XYZ file of N, CA and C in Angstrom:
861
model
N 41.071 9.937 -69.717
C 42.596 9.710 -70.597
C 43.648 10.470 -69.956
N 43.468 11.253 -69.347
C 44.934 12.182 -68.445
C 44.844 11.552 -67.184
N 43.979 10.863 -66.789
C 43.921 9.811 -65.093
C 44.408 8.757 -65.468
N 44.528 8.491 -66.791
C 45.097 7.332 -66.791
C 46.359 6.796 -67.274
N 46.722 8.160 -67.422
C 48.257 8.178 -68.264
C 49.106 8.217 -66.114
N 48.729 8.704 -65.785
C 49.793 8.579 -64.138
C 49.381 7.300 -63.631
N 48.325 6.729 -63.311
C 47.629 5.331 -62.904
C 48.637 4.441 -64.323
N 48.679 4.648 -65.519
C 49.807 3.489 -65.666
C 51.088 3.432 -65.643
N 51.309 4.564 -65.380
C 53.292 5.271 -64.972
C 52.778 4.334 -63.453
N 52.384 4.430 -62.689
C 52.539 4.156 -61.357
C 52.662 2.358 -60.764
N 51.523 1.743 -61.893
C 51.097 0.181 -62.546
C 52.799 -0.218 -63.056
N 53.368 -0.076 -63.485
C 54.786 0.105 -64.733
C 55.390 0.405 -63.408
N 55.810 1.239 -63.257
C 56.603 0.858 -61.417
C 57.726 2.272 -62.047
N 58.929 2.477 -61.274
C 59.921 2.811 -61.310
C 61.367 2.451 -61.138
N 62.548 2.665 -61.370
C 63.584 2.016 -61.434
C 64.435 3.599 -60.916
N 64.881 3.346 -59.589
C 65.076 4.401 -58.779
C 66.765 4.505 -59.053
N 67.318 5.404 -58.391
C 68.953 5.583 -58.833
C 69.152 4.985 -57.216
N 70.524 4.644 -57.331
C 71.060 4.088 -55.904
C 70.550 4.890 -55.048
N 70.724 6.197 -54.941
C 71.247 6.827 -53.974
C 69.525 8.108 -53.695
N 68.471 7.847 -54.495
C 67.680 8.273 -53.844
C 66.808 7.919 -52.372
N 66.503 8.696 -51.660
C 66.042 8.969 -50.464
C 64.614 7.297 -50.674
N 64.249 6.860 -51.580
C 63.027 5.676 -51.353
C 64.127 5.180 -51.212
N 65.253 4.865 -52.316
C 66.023 3.956 -52.559
C 67.146 3.695 -51.181
N 67.426 4.647 -50.902
C 68.284 4.504 -49.829
C 67.380 3.774 -48.787
N 66.278 4.398 -48.058
C 65.416 3.445 -47.445
C 65.318 2.057 -47.513
N 65.175 1.725 -48.708
C 65.361 0.355 -49.007
C 67.121 -0.513 -48.474
N 67.836 0.573 -49.371
C 69.421 -0.300 -48.589
C 69.323 -0.501 -47.028
N 69.023 0.448 -46.736
C 68.654 0.844 -44.814
C 68.395 -0.820 -44.338
N 67.187 -1.039 -44.973
C 66.559 -1.934 -44.255
C 67.070 -3.472 -44.867
N 67.009 -3.007 -45.673
C 67.951 -4.886 -46.283
C 69.492 -4.984 -45.568
N 70.340 -3.927 -45.570
C 71.089 -3.733 -44.763
C 71.440 -4.350 -43.013
N 69.828 -4.120 -42.229
C 69.583 -4.957 -41.250
C 69.307 -5.906 -41.343
N 68.700 -6.491 -42.338
C 68.310 -7.729 -42.408
C 69.260 -8.758 -42.721
N 70.720 -8.496 -43.271
C 71.895 -9.250 -43.687
C 72.011 -10.375 -42.840
N 72.670 -11.884 -43.307
C 72.710 -12.561 -42.658
C 74.132 -12.567 -42.208
N 74.929 -11.533 -41.196
C 76.272 -11.873 -41.194
C 76.580 -12.899 -40.218
N 78.073 -13.032 -40.179
C 78.866 -14.474 -39.571
C 78.294 -14.111 -38.384
N 78.690 -12.863 -37.507
C 78.719 -13.032 -36.466
C 79.853 -13.753 -35.598
N 81.113 -13.865 -35.842
C 82.262 -14.878 -35.598
C 82.371 -15.793 -36.234
N 83.771 -16.378 -35.945
C 83.866 -17.794 -36.404
C 83.082 -18.977 -35.663
N 82.246 -20.157 -36.217
C 82.343 -21.578 -35.436
C 83.626 -21.970 -34.376
N 83.699 -22.644 -33.704
C 84.598 -23.284 -33.012
C 84.708 -24.531 -34.028
N 86.121 -25.132 -33.680
C 86.183 -25.787 -34.641
C 84.914 -26.889 -34.346
N 84.659 -28.152 -35.725
C 84.257 -28.396 -36.045
C 84.403 -29.989 -36.682
N 83.453 -30.721 -36.513
C 83.698 -31.642 -37.340
C 82.415 -31.956 -38.307
N 82.311 -32.917 -39.623
C 81.502 -32.851 -40.627
C 80.349 -33.396 -39.548
N 79.125 -32.773 -39.904
C 77.766 -33.749 -39.467
C 77.350 -32.677 -37.877
N 78.172 -32.028 -37.406
C 77.897 -31.144 -36.790
C 76.569 -30.422 -36.693
N 75.941 -30.298 -35.691
C 74.522 -29.291 -35.851
C 74.389 -27.960 -34.827
N 74.490 -26.855 -35.462
C 74.402 -25.815 -34.328
C 72.752 -25.120 -34.296
N 71.973 -24.649 -33.015
C 70.766 -24.387 -33.271
C 71.033 -22.638 -32.585
N 71.196 -21.698 -33.643
C 71.307 -20.835 -33.170
C 69.903 -19.444 -32.848
N 70.290 -18.472 -32.215
C 69.277 -17.537 -32.416
C 69.832 -16.032 -32.257
N 69.605 -14.895 -33.053
C 70.272 -14.168 -34.061
C 69.370 -13.035 -33.473
N 69.770 -12.246 -32.841
C 69.585 -10.542 -32.080
C 70.391 -9.073 -33.043
N 68.778 -8.423 -33.712
C 70.041 -7.460 -34.176
C 69.171 -5.867 -33.796
N 69.615 -5.122 -33.376
C 69.020 -4.019 -32.895
C 68.386 -2.945 -34.341
N 67.440 -2.496 -34.446
C 67.396 -1.844 -35.284
C 67.318 -0.218 -34.942
N 68.143 0.380 -35.673
C 68.039 2.309 -34.905
C 66.970 2.360 -35.256
N 66.232 3.243 -34.171
C 65.075 4.619 -35.166
C 65.770 5.760 -35.845
N 64.682 6.052 -36.850
C 65.006 6.729 -37.725
C 65.070 8.362 -37.290
N 65.468 9.113 -37.590
C 65.159 10.742 -36.846
C 63.622 11.160 -38.093
N 63.267 12.254 -38.031
C 62.031 12.686 -38.764
C 62.936 12.628 -40.259
N 63.817 13.574 -40.503
C 64.438 13.777 -41.797
C 64.829 12.738 -42.439
N 65.310 11.856 -41.509
C 65.567 10.083 -42.337
C 64.216 9.860 -42.777
N 63.135 9.617 -42.069
C 61.891 8.902 -42.189
C 61.013 10.024 -43.468
N 61.883 10.950 -43.806
C 61.068 11.344 -45.295
C 61.594 11.246 -46.422
N 61.800 10.063 -46.986
C 61.994 9.720 -48.179
C 60.785 9.507 -49.531
N 59.400 9.344 -49.257
C 58.927 9.396 -49.969
C 58.630 11.169 -50.982
N 58.347 10.630 -52.118
C 58.259 11.412 -53.271
C 59.451 12.513 -52.932
N 61.006 11.273 -53.662
C 62.383 12.071 -53.621
C 62.390 12.715 -52.306
N 62.389 12.723 -51.713
C 62.683 13.032 -50.011
C 61.664 14.486 -49.110
N 60.493 14.095 -50.288
C 59.267 15.274 -49.521
C 58.523 14.777 -49.047
N 58.064 13.560 -48.767
C 57.091 13.069 -47.798
C 57.295 12.331 -46.721
N 57.071 12.653 -45.596
C 57.577 11.456 -44.271
C 57.147 9.990 -44.358
N 57.651 9.236 -44.519
C 56.960 7.750 -43.977
C 56.551 7.029 -42.522
N 56.080 5.833 -42.686
C 56.085 5.715 -40.754
C 57.171 4.487 -40.981
N 58.627 4.508 -40.703
C 59.063 3.517 -41.111
C 59.952 3.152 -39.975
N 59.685 3.472 -38.527
C 60.253 3.002 -37.415
C 59.034 2.305 -36.837
N 58.967 1.267 -37.005
C 58.532 0.100 -36.838
C 59.043 -1.194 -35.608
N 59.892 -2.036 -36.264
C 60.573 -2.788 -35.241
C 61.505 -2.369 -34.675
N 62.052 -2.222 -33.375
C 62.901 -1.898 -32.603
C 64.225 -3.080 -32.746
N 63.843 -4.174 -32.814
C 64.915 -5.198 -33.403
C 64.467 -6.154 -33.480
N 65.502 -7.252 -34.409
C 64.772 -8.301 -35.340
C 65.868 -9.621 -34.428
N 65.008 -10.609 -34.220
C 65.170 -11.565 -33.945
C 64.965 -13.089 -35.103
N 66.376 -13.813 -35.389
C 66.045 -14.405 -36.288
C 66.453 -16.248 -35.805
N 65.940 -17.062 -35.713
C 66.576 -18.662 -35.372
C 67.330 -18.681 -36.825
N 68.942 -19.443 -36.880
C 69.071 -20.141 -37.183
C 69.612 -21.391 -37.324
N 70.355 -22.086 -38.294
C 70.958 -23.818 -38.490
C 72.019 -23.871 -38.756
N 73.267 -24.432 -38.332
C 74.305 -24.313 -39.247
C 74.625 -25.519 -38.740
N 75.242 -26.422 -40.366
C 75.362 -28.055 -40.373
C 77.065 -27.911 -41.057
N 78.013 -27.954 -40.149
C 79.453 -28.316 -40.313
C 79.479 -29.390 -41.752
N 80.100 -29.511 -42.755
C 80.457 -30.183 -43.725
C 81.698 -30.436 -43.562
N 82.362 -31.370 -44.662
C 83.655 -31.852 -44.896
C 84.310 -30.868 -45.435
N 85.412 -30.894 -45.663
C 86.472 -29.656 -46.257
C 86.436 -28.398 -45.354
N 86.221 -28.607 -44.186
C 85.647 -27.144 -44.140
C 84.901 -26.295 -43.821
N 83.874 -26.564 -44.984
C 82.251 -26.025 -45.279
C 81.454 -26.282 -44.121
N 80.876 -24.899 -44.614
C 79.350 -25.189 -43.461
C 77.882 -24.450 -44.490
N 76.988 -24.823 -43.844
C 75.429 -24.188 -44.170
C 74.916 -23.476 -43.142
N 74.320 -22.080 -43.337
C 73.870 -21.702 -42.553
C 72.223 -21.617 -43.358
N 71.314 -21.356 -42.507
C 70.154 -21.069 -43.383
C 69.398 -20.695 -42.032
N 68.765 -19.517 -42.231
C 67.786 -18.922 -40.888
C 66.206 -17.657 -41.944
N 65.895 -17.960 -40.757
C 64.669 -17.029 -41.302
C 63.569 -16.495 -40.310
N 62.915 -15.218 -41.097
C 62.461 -14.629 -39.887
C 60.379 -15.233 -40.502
N 60.033 -15.878 -39.221
C 58.446 -16.059 -39.580
C 57.483 -14.968 -39.956
N 56.429 -15.437 -40.649
C 55.721 -14.381 -40.881
C 54.501 -14.196 -39.454
N 55.250 -14.391 -38.688
C 54.269 -13.431 -37.182
C 54.480 -12.404 -37.398
N 53.009 -11.547 -37.216
C 53.246 -9.608 -36.786
C 53.476 -9.857 -36.076
N 54.312 -8.400 -35.485
C 54.848 -8.018 -34.294
C 55.189 -6.309 -34.979
N 54.665 -5.491 -33.935
C 55.096 -4.156 -34.445
C 54.355 -3.719 -35.571
N 53.448 -4.143 -36.096
C 53.153 -3.910 -36.805
C 53.149 -4.273 -38.515
N 54.072 -5.193 -38.335
C 54.859 -5.596 -39.385
C 54.737 -7.087 -39.895
N 54.664 -7.486 -40.697
C 54.486 -9.342 -40.908
C 55.750 -9.436 -42.259
N 56.844 -9.799 -41.103
C 58.558 -10.079 -41.715
C 57.921 -11.759 -42.921
N 58.647 -12.064 -43.881
C 58.495 -13.499 -44.437
C 59.687 -13.132 -44.949
N 60.926 -13.364 -44.445
C 62.451 -13.693 -44.853
C 63.237 -15.005 -44.871
N 63.567 -15.349 -45.450
C 64.317 -16.465 -45.508
C 66.403 -15.984 -46.373
N 67.086 -16.511 -45.605
C 68.646 -16.381 -45.467
C 68.996 -17.711 -45.753
N 70.389 -17.539 -46.009
C 71.402 -18.732 -45.760
C 72.429 -18.006 -46.444
N 73.764 -18.960 -45.963
C 75.147 -18.876 -46.051
C 75.896 -20.214 -46.522
N 77.271 -19.947 -47.093
C 78.078 -21.095 -46.987
C 78.804 -20.428 -46.966
N 79.722 -21.190 -46.095
C 80.943 -20.617 -45.121
C 82.264 -21.841 -45.596
N 83.912 -21.535 -46.138
C 84.674 -22.178 -46.043
C 85.651 -21.785 -45.287
N 86.112 -22.199 -44.331
C 87.318 -21.901 -43.587
C 88.173 -22.105 -44.588
N 89.063 -21.179 -44.978
C 90.298 -21.576 -45.646
C 91.652 -22.130 -44.749
N 91.876 -21.124 -44.196
C 92.865 -21.602 -42.816
C 92.037 -21.588 -41.481
N 92.819 -22.374 -40.947
C 92.458 -22.910 -39.566
C 93.589 -23.794 -38.678
N 94.178 -22.574 -38.469
C 95.475 -23.363 -37.411
C 95.194 -23.051 -35.341
N 96.282 -22.915 -34.821
C 95.722 -22.911 -33.327
C 94.665 -22.095 -32.997
N 95.606 -20.690 -33.645
C 95.450 -19.944 -32.984
C 94.344 -19.027 -34.245
N 95.051 -18.965 -35.188
C 94.170 -17.968 -36.431
C 93.446 -18.997 -37.333
N 92.563 -17.901 -37.746
C 91.206 -18.442 -38.933
C 91.545 -17.625 -39.492
N 91.136 -18.154 -40.760
C 90.089 -16.979 -41.833
C 89.487 -17.940 -42.855
N 87.884 -17.166 -43.229
C 87.046 -17.737 -44.027
C 86.684 -16.803 -44.959
N 85.846 -17.741 -45.633
C 84.987 -16.626 -46.936
C 83.826 -17.055 -46.756
N 82.744 -16.578 -46.852
C 81.086 -16.653 -46.689
C 80.141 -15.889 -47.973
N 79.534 -16.838 -48.344
C 78.344 -16.169 -49.366
C 77.603 -16.070 -48.559
N 76.511 -15.382 -48.903
C 75.218 -15.036 -48.310
C 74.262 -14.420 -48.777
N 72.908 -14.387 -48.675
C 72.000 -13.589 -49.250
C 70.772 -13.843 -48.755
N 70.008 -13.405 -49.108
C 68.024 -13.329 -48.788
C 67.352 -12.563 -49.619
N 66.088 -13.645 -49.362
C 65.120 -13.422 -50.294
C 63.765 -12.955 -49.285
N 62.573 -12.756 -49.683
C 61.458 -12.442 -49.016
C 61.466 -11.036 -48.621
N 60.367 -11.093 -47.458
C 59.296 -9.646 -47.738
C 58.667 -9.195 -46.072
N 58.578 -7.583 -46.181
C 58.070 -7.029 -45.307
C 56.917 -6.471 -45.572
N 55.697 -6.812 -44.735
C 54.664 -5.989 -44.907
C 54.111 -4.975 -43.804
N 53.895 -3.540 -43.989
C 53.116 -2.756 -43.214
C 52.604 -2.213 -43.819
N 52.089 -1.136 -43.508
C 51.815 -0.130 -43.421
C 52.757 1.486 -43.183
N 53.406 1.248 -43.693
C 54.541 2.366 -44.302
C 54.296 4.034 -45.153
N 53.466 3.575 -46.131
C 52.840 4.818 -46.745
C 51.786 5.107 -46.021
N 50.652 5.097 -45.263
C 49.894 5.590 -44.690
C 48.938 4.345 -44.169
N 49.823 5.140 -42.440
C 49.582 4.177 -41.116
C 47.877 4.631 -40.595
N 47.571 3.862 -39.343
C 46.628 4.648 -38.818
C 46.421 6.008 -38.820
N 47.308 6.698 -38.295
C 47.958 7.837 -37.367
C 47.163 8.823 -38.411
N 47.402 8.326 -39.562
C 46.888 9.694 -40.561
C 45.781 9.443 -41.302
N 45.360 8.371 -41.016
C 43.796 7.833 -41.596
C 42.689 8.824 -41.304
N 41.941 9.038 -41.663
C 40.877 10.083 -40.809
C 41.123 11.909 -40.939
N 42.238 12.127 -41.177
C 42.482 13.528 -41.433
C 42.378 13.788 -42.928
N 41.755 15.280 -42.708
C 41.838 15.863 -44.176
C 42.757 15.378 -45.283
N 42.076 14.889 -46.890
C 43.259 14.630 -47.778
C 43.600 16.076 -47.971
N 45.242 15.937 -47.888
C 46.006 17.258 -48.385
C 46.387 17.940 -47.113
N 45.933 17.288 -46.340
C 46.186 18.580 -44.741
C 47.720 17.865 -44.363
N 48.120 18.982 -43.731
C 49.388 18.669 -43.060
C 49.761 17.703 -42.433
N 48.442 16.904 -41.650
C 48.771 15.281 -41.044
C 48.431 14.552 -42.143
N 47.727 14.309 -43.278
C 47.239 13.730 -44.365
C 48.425 14.238 -46.108
N 49.220 14.728 -45.949
C 49.524 14.968 -47.560
C 48.953 14.416 -48.598
N 49.608 13.011 -48.134
C 49.904 11.786 -49.777
C 47.873 11.395 -49.108
N 46.691 12.399 -48.711
C 45.805 11.747 -48.972
C 45.708 10.853 -48.962
N 46.061 9.703 -47.650
C 45.829 8.385 -47.315
C 44.251 7.956 -47.007
N 43.402 7.299 -47.828
C 42.440 7.162 -47.168
C 41.421 5.976 -46.602
N 42.585 4.637 -46.248
C 42.535 3.881 -45.607
C 43.700 2.960 -45.205
N 44.360 2.259 -44.167
C 45.834 2.372 -43.313
C 46.621 1.296 -45.179
N 47.326 1.398 -45.631
C 48.027 0.838 -46.054
C 48.887 -0.366 -46.040
N 49.119 -1.506 -47.013
C 49.670 -2.733 -46.550
C 50.610 -2.789 -47.652
N 51.613 -2.184 -47.469
C 52.595 -2.072 -48.275
C 53.650 -3.369 -48.006
N 54.183 -3.584 -49.500
C 55.631 -4.412 -49.341
C 56.505 -4.211 -49.356
N 57.817 -4.252 -48.444
C 58.869 -4.070 -49.544
C 59.836 -5.601 -49.166
N 60.269 -5.251 -50.484
C 61.382 -6.979 -50.638
C 62.283 -7.046 -50.278
N 63.285 -7.489 -49.835
C 64.406 -7.098 -48.968
C 65.510 -8.121 -49.625
N 65.948 -7.893 -50.428
C 66.593 -9.394 -51.725
C 68.370 -8.837 -51.404
N 69.587 -9.461 -51.095
C 70.361 -8.742 -51.490
C 71.796 -10.330 -51.707
N 72.671 -10.230 -52.210
C 74.012 -11.471 -52.066
C 75.525 -11.143 -52.118
N 75.692 -11.496 -51.615
C 76.884 -10.937 -50.422
C 78.134 -11.627 -50.128
N 79.400 -11.181 -49.979
C 80.562 -12.020 -50.267
C 81.285 -11.490 -48.809
N 81.657 -12.317 -48.022
C 82.355 -11.261 -46.851
C 83.631 -12.657 -46.437
N 84.465 -11.569 -45.836
C 86.019 -12.203 -45.820
C 86.469 -12.088 -44.487
N 86.654 -13.073 -43.304
C 86.577 -12.209 -41.826
C 87.856 -13.229 -41.249
N 88.756 -12.719 -40.226
C 89.922 -12.755 -39.914
C 89.914 -13.320 -38.151
N 89.425 -14.353 -37.692
C 89.815 -14.083 -36.138
C 90.953 -14.776 -35.229
N 91.109 -14.596 -34.461
C 92.471 -14.851 -33.402
C 91.969 -15.447 -31.781
N 92.073 -16.894 -31.819
C 91.882 -17.161 -30.380
C 92.966 -16.899 -29.491
N 92.212 -16.780 -28.426
C 92.688 -16.116 -27.016
C 93.206 -17.441 -25.997
N 93.844 -18.087 -26.251
C 93.682 -19.636 -24.953
C 93.427 -18.595 -23.449
N 94.777 -17.600 -23.747
C 94.517 -17.053 -21.813
C 93.323 -16.098 -21.556
N 92.739 -16.306 -22.316
C 91.240 -15.331 -22.039
C 90.111 -16.255 -22.101
N 90.195 -17.595 -21.929
C 89.035 -18.368 -22.113
C 88.785 -19.169 -23.315
N 88.960 -18.762 -24.551
C 88.942 -18.868 -25.453
C 88.230 -18.269 -26.271
N 88.085 -17.188 -25.550
C 87.630 -15.628 -26.485
C 87.990 -15.564 -27.669
N 87.070 -15.183 -29.050
C 87.594 -15.144 -30.463
C 87.733 -13.894 -30.957
N 87.848 -12.629 -30.971
C 88.219 -11.136 -31.744
C 87.959 -12.257 -32.778
N 87.074 -11.226 -33.886
C 87.132 -10.798 -35.030
C 86.768 -9.845 -35.821
N 87.410 -9.933 -37.421
C 86.814 -8.774 -37.938
C 86.699 -9.303 -39.421
N 85.619 -8.360 -40.196
C 85.015 -8.696 -41.670
C 84.756 -7.826 -42.562
N 84.860 -7.964 -43.526
C 84.647 -7.184 -44.631
C 84.077 -7.445 -45.914
N 83.017 -6.961 -46.496
C 81.163 -7.912 -46.745
C 81.529 -7.107 -48.102
N 80.927 -7.625 -49.453
C 80.446 -6.550 -50.542
C 79.058 -7.115 -50.953
N 78.363 -6.469 -50.985
C 76.871 -6.366 -50.653
C 76.399 -6.082 -52.490
N 75.616 -6.354 -52.613
C 74.896 -6.794 -54.022
C 73.433 -6.436 -53.755
N 72.878 -5.601 -53.322
C 71.298 -5.067 -52.770
C 70.404 -4.877 -54.926
N 69.261 -5.791 -54.095
C 68.035 -5.821 -55.431
C 66.457 -5.516 -55.157
N 66.706 -4.605 -54.517
C 64.995 -4.448 -53.785
C 64.064 -3.661 -53.976
N 62.619 -3.539 -53.280
C 61.570 -3.195 -54.205
C 60.885 -3.007 -53.160
N 60.446 -1.934 -53.445
C 58.474 -1.665 -52.751
C 57.673 -1.591 -53.630
N 56.398 -2.229 -53.098
C 55.258 -2.484 -53.360
C 54.336 -1.456 -52.573
N 53.408 0.055 -53.201
C 52.884 0.634 -51.957
C 51.614 0.030 -52.493
N 50.832 -0.200 -51.733
C 49.410 -0.918 -51.385
C 48.674 0.160 -50.405
N 48.186 0.929 -51.496
C 47.045 2.103 -50.698
C 46.122 2.949 -51.389
N 45.516 3.082 -50.627
C 44.179 4.337 -51.112
C 44.425 5.525 -50.993
N 45.050 6.272 -51.985
C 44.792 7.974 -51.851
C 44.056 8.900 -52.869
N 43.563 9.894 -51.985
C 42.873 10.677 -52.793
C 41.272 10.079 -53.306
N 40.984 8.792 -52.568
C 40.032 8.082 -53.825
C 40.569 7.407 -54.571
N 41.591 6.954 -54.881
C 41.804 6.231 -56.274
C 42.836 5.283 -54.930
N 43.345 3.744 -56.274
C 44.170 2.882 -55.750
C 46.164 3.288 -56.294
N 46.933 2.945 -55.215
C 47.713 3.678 -55.927
C 48.687 1.956 -55.509
N 48.709 1.441 -56.902
C 49.956 0.319 -56.731
C 51.204 0.975 -57.348
N 51.534 2.089 -56.845
C 53.286 2.205 -57.412
C 54.327 1.510 -57.075
N 54.879 1.018 -57.654
C 56.220 -0.271 -58.081
C 57.485 0.922 -57.621
N 58.557 0.683 -56.849
C 59.751 1.097 -56.492
C 60.874 0.459 -56.465
N 61.704 0.312 -57.307
C 62.586 -0.584 -57.538
C 64.236 0.454 -58.051
N 64.901 -0.834 -56.875
C 66.770 -0.518 -56.947
C 67.442 -1.124 -56.879
N 68.489 -0.909 -57.087
C 69.755 -2.145 -57.572
C 71.119 -1.357 -57.109
N 72.368 -1.863 -55.990
C 73.217 -1.367 -56.498
C 74.330 -2.079 -55.451
N 75.596 -1.416 -55.297
C 76.769 -2.430 -54.704
C 77.173 -1.198 -53.175
N 77.360 -2.013 -51.772
C 77.679 -1.833 -50.802
C 78.474 -2.067 -50.392
N 78.773 -1.670 -48.906
C 80.560 -2.721 -48.237
C 79.600 -2.589 -46.682
N 80.053 -3.189 -45.981
C 79.964 -3.786 -44.621
C 81.025 -3.559 -44.183
N 81.216 -3.567 -42.873
C 82.142 -3.791 -41.860
C 81.856 -4.152 -40.478
N 82.090 -4.880 -39.713
C 82.227 -5.688 -38.225
C 83.132 -5.617 -38.252
N 83.121 -6.272 -36.597
C 83.811 -7.086 -35.483
C 82.972 -6.809 -33.823
N 83.707 -8.098 -33.396
C 83.430 -8.462 -32.477
C 83.883 -9.507 -31.453
N 83.578 -10.264 -30.920
C 83.961 -10.941 -29.871
C 83.043 -12.495 -29.749
N 83.191 -13.645 -29.808
C 82.922 -14.813 -29.726
C 83.378 -15.286 -28.326
N 82.725 -15.951 -27.526
C 83.104 -16.425 -26.179
C 81.958 -17.802 -26.183
N 83.412 -19.107 -25.732
C 82.753 -20.134 -25.874
C 81.712 -19.922 -23.916
N 80.730 -20.534 -23.545
C 79.911 -21.113 -22.610
C 80.297 -22.391 -22.564
N 80.958 -23.287 -22.028
C 80.668 -24.520 -22.108
C 81.399 -25.622 -22.953
N 80.425 -26.618 -23.200
C 81.025 -26.886 -24.725
C 80.011 -27.055 -25.220
N 79.374 -26.821 -25.419
C 77.824 -26.518 -26.356
C 77.862 -25.654 -26.686
N 77.988 -24.706 -25.889
C 77.591 -23.295 -26.048
C 78.134 -21.977 -26.387
N 78.090 -21.236 -27.262
C 78.905 -20.232 -27.616
C 77.945 -19.157 -27.607
N 78.849 -17.716 -27.445
C 77.812 -16.309 -27.497
C 78.719 -15.671 -28.335
N 77.639 -14.304 -29.076
C 79.070 -13.867 -30.091
C 77.917 -12.034 -30.117
N 79.108 -11.067 -30.053
C 78.361 -9.926 -30.030
C 79.051 -9.172 -30.783
N 78.871 -8.490 -32.308
C 79.484 -7.981 -32.904
C 78.909 -6.503 -33.050
N 79.647 -5.218 -33.550
C 79.240 -3.919 -33.549
C 79.458 -4.004 -35.148
N 78.546 -3.308 -35.983
C 78.216 -3.456 -37.654
C 77.951 -2.128 -38.042
N 78.725 -2.272 -38.938
C 78.826 -0.570 -39.896
C 78.374 -1.120 -41.231
N 77.870 0.073 -42.083
C 77.701 -0.080 -43.552
C 77.307 1.727 -43.872
N 78.841 2.119 -44.695
C 78.373 3.834 -45.130
C 77.452 3.520 -46.125
N 76.340 3.660 -46.853
C 74.600 4.165 -47.303
C 75.015 5.779 -48.170
N 74.708 5.565 -49.812
C 74.735 7.158 -49.667
C 73.050 7.734 -50.329
N 73.593 8.770 -49.974
C 71.800 9.433 -50.239
C 72.758 10.584 -50.142
N 70.961 11.139 -51.561
C 70.870 12.643 -52.059
C 69.408 12.733 -51.275
N 69.565 13.908 -50.603
C 68.511 13.846 -49.643
C 67.260 14.652 -50.512
N 68.045 15.532 -51.811
C 66.969 16.274 -52.460
C 68.076 16.603 -53.701
N 67.261 16.809 -54.982
C 67.716 17.283 -56.044
C 69.234 17.884 -56.113
N 68.974 18.605 -55.104
C 69.913 20.361 -54.819
C 70.731 19.749 -53.859
N 70.551 18.633 -53.297
C 71.743 18.371 -52.098
C 72.715 17.458 -52.923
N 73.816 17.915 -52.326
C 74.823 16.421 -52.587
C 74.853 15.227 -52.009
N 75.386 14.633 -52.250
C 75.635 12.860 -52.133
C 76.113 12.983 -50.875
N 75.450 12.481 -49.941
C 76.091 12.510 -48.517
C 76.016 10.733 -47.929
N 76.857 10.382 -46.457
C 76.805 9.359 -46.147
C 75.741 9.449 -44.914
N 74.821 8.685 -44.735
C 73.795 8.437 -43.890
C 74.071 6.693 -43.528
N 74.620 6.622 -43.020
C 74.850 4.753 -42.803
C 74.922 4.152 -41.653
N 74.440 3.014 -41.991
C 73.868 2.264 -40.318
C 75.027 1.467 -39.588
N 74.843 1.610 -38.355
C 75.628 1.117 -37.502
C 74.282 0.430 -36.440
N 74.461 -0.971 -36.243
C 73.780 -1.621 -35.090
C 74.769 -2.264 -34.642
N 74.387 -3.296 -33.770
C 74.979 -3.983 -32.560
C 73.932 -5.506 -32.922
N 75.021 -6.122 -32.687
C 74.146 -7.516 -33.378
C 74.762 -8.679 -32.488
N 74.310 -9.520 -32.171
C 74.249 -11.096 -31.327
C 73.561 -12.085 -31.624
N 74.673 -13.316 -31.266
C 74.045 -14.710 -31.800
C 74.699 -15.496 -30.332
N 73.628 -16.654 -30.425
C 73.478 -17.609 -29.036
C 73.390 -18.830 -29.873
N 74.503 -19.783 -29.770
C 74.813 -21.086 -30.414
C 74.678 -22.237 -29.688
N 74.163 -22.977 -30.012
C 73.745 -24.422 -29.244
C 74.663 -25.756 -29.580
N 75.473 -26.547 -29.402
C 75.773 -27.590 -30.352
C 75.045 -28.284 -30.010
N 74.171 -29.367 -30.716
C 73.137 -30.438 -30.516
C 74.155 -31.895 -30.355
N 75.510 -31.850 -30.941
C 75.817 -33.065 -30.886
C 77.498 -33.314 -30.534
N 77.666 -32.271 -29.507
C 78.928 -32.188 -29.367
C 79.400 -33.600 -28.767
């Protein structure tokens, strides 16, 4: 009976405060995967289609930042993929609207298997010769599967030892669900004397609703703890888009999102944000 109580609690799951270390990790990787604008597209006609490839640097976490399990007392294996690649398709619509759809296919790499689908609707409300201002609504659903709580490195070490404090008996198959919805505002100016280069800045408000499903075997018992969290973050980006001929365009952005975390119950809440660099290559199919 006593054993059934913690197992039932694990099955029911925990809804975490947004600044708990476990919740911070979910915020961090959801933010890494956000479908940001990466600059304004060049003026388009309704029906124009662009094939795009996005890349984004995923910064490595320090040992203290990886210590997010059990309210910040247990290290998890979070440094997996160093970069995110995502193919995208952009379709221009009438009235200066456009739709963008992107996804990371379920191809296992760096020890993780992503299954992410994202989409955006854009509206250019001001489109003058040099200045453009636009709104974007974008969001994502899907998951990333990997051995975050019990990687191969700890399997075989004695349960409860320094090398295996959580008692992992087999390689885990944990699932992080990275869901969010956002609204983003962007301003851009085209510099004709610099070959049409277009510097741009943006600000976004993001609603994150993520979950982390543990699938592990610890101390001889199955562990299916479910951790959920939700909250609101902000993000800021700035960069430049450069046309490369009539069909190609390249963009490079610096991105920052301040993320709040309380590393332990006695610590004050601090900012441990995400800063990374993102790039985009776009090819206009019917230019």
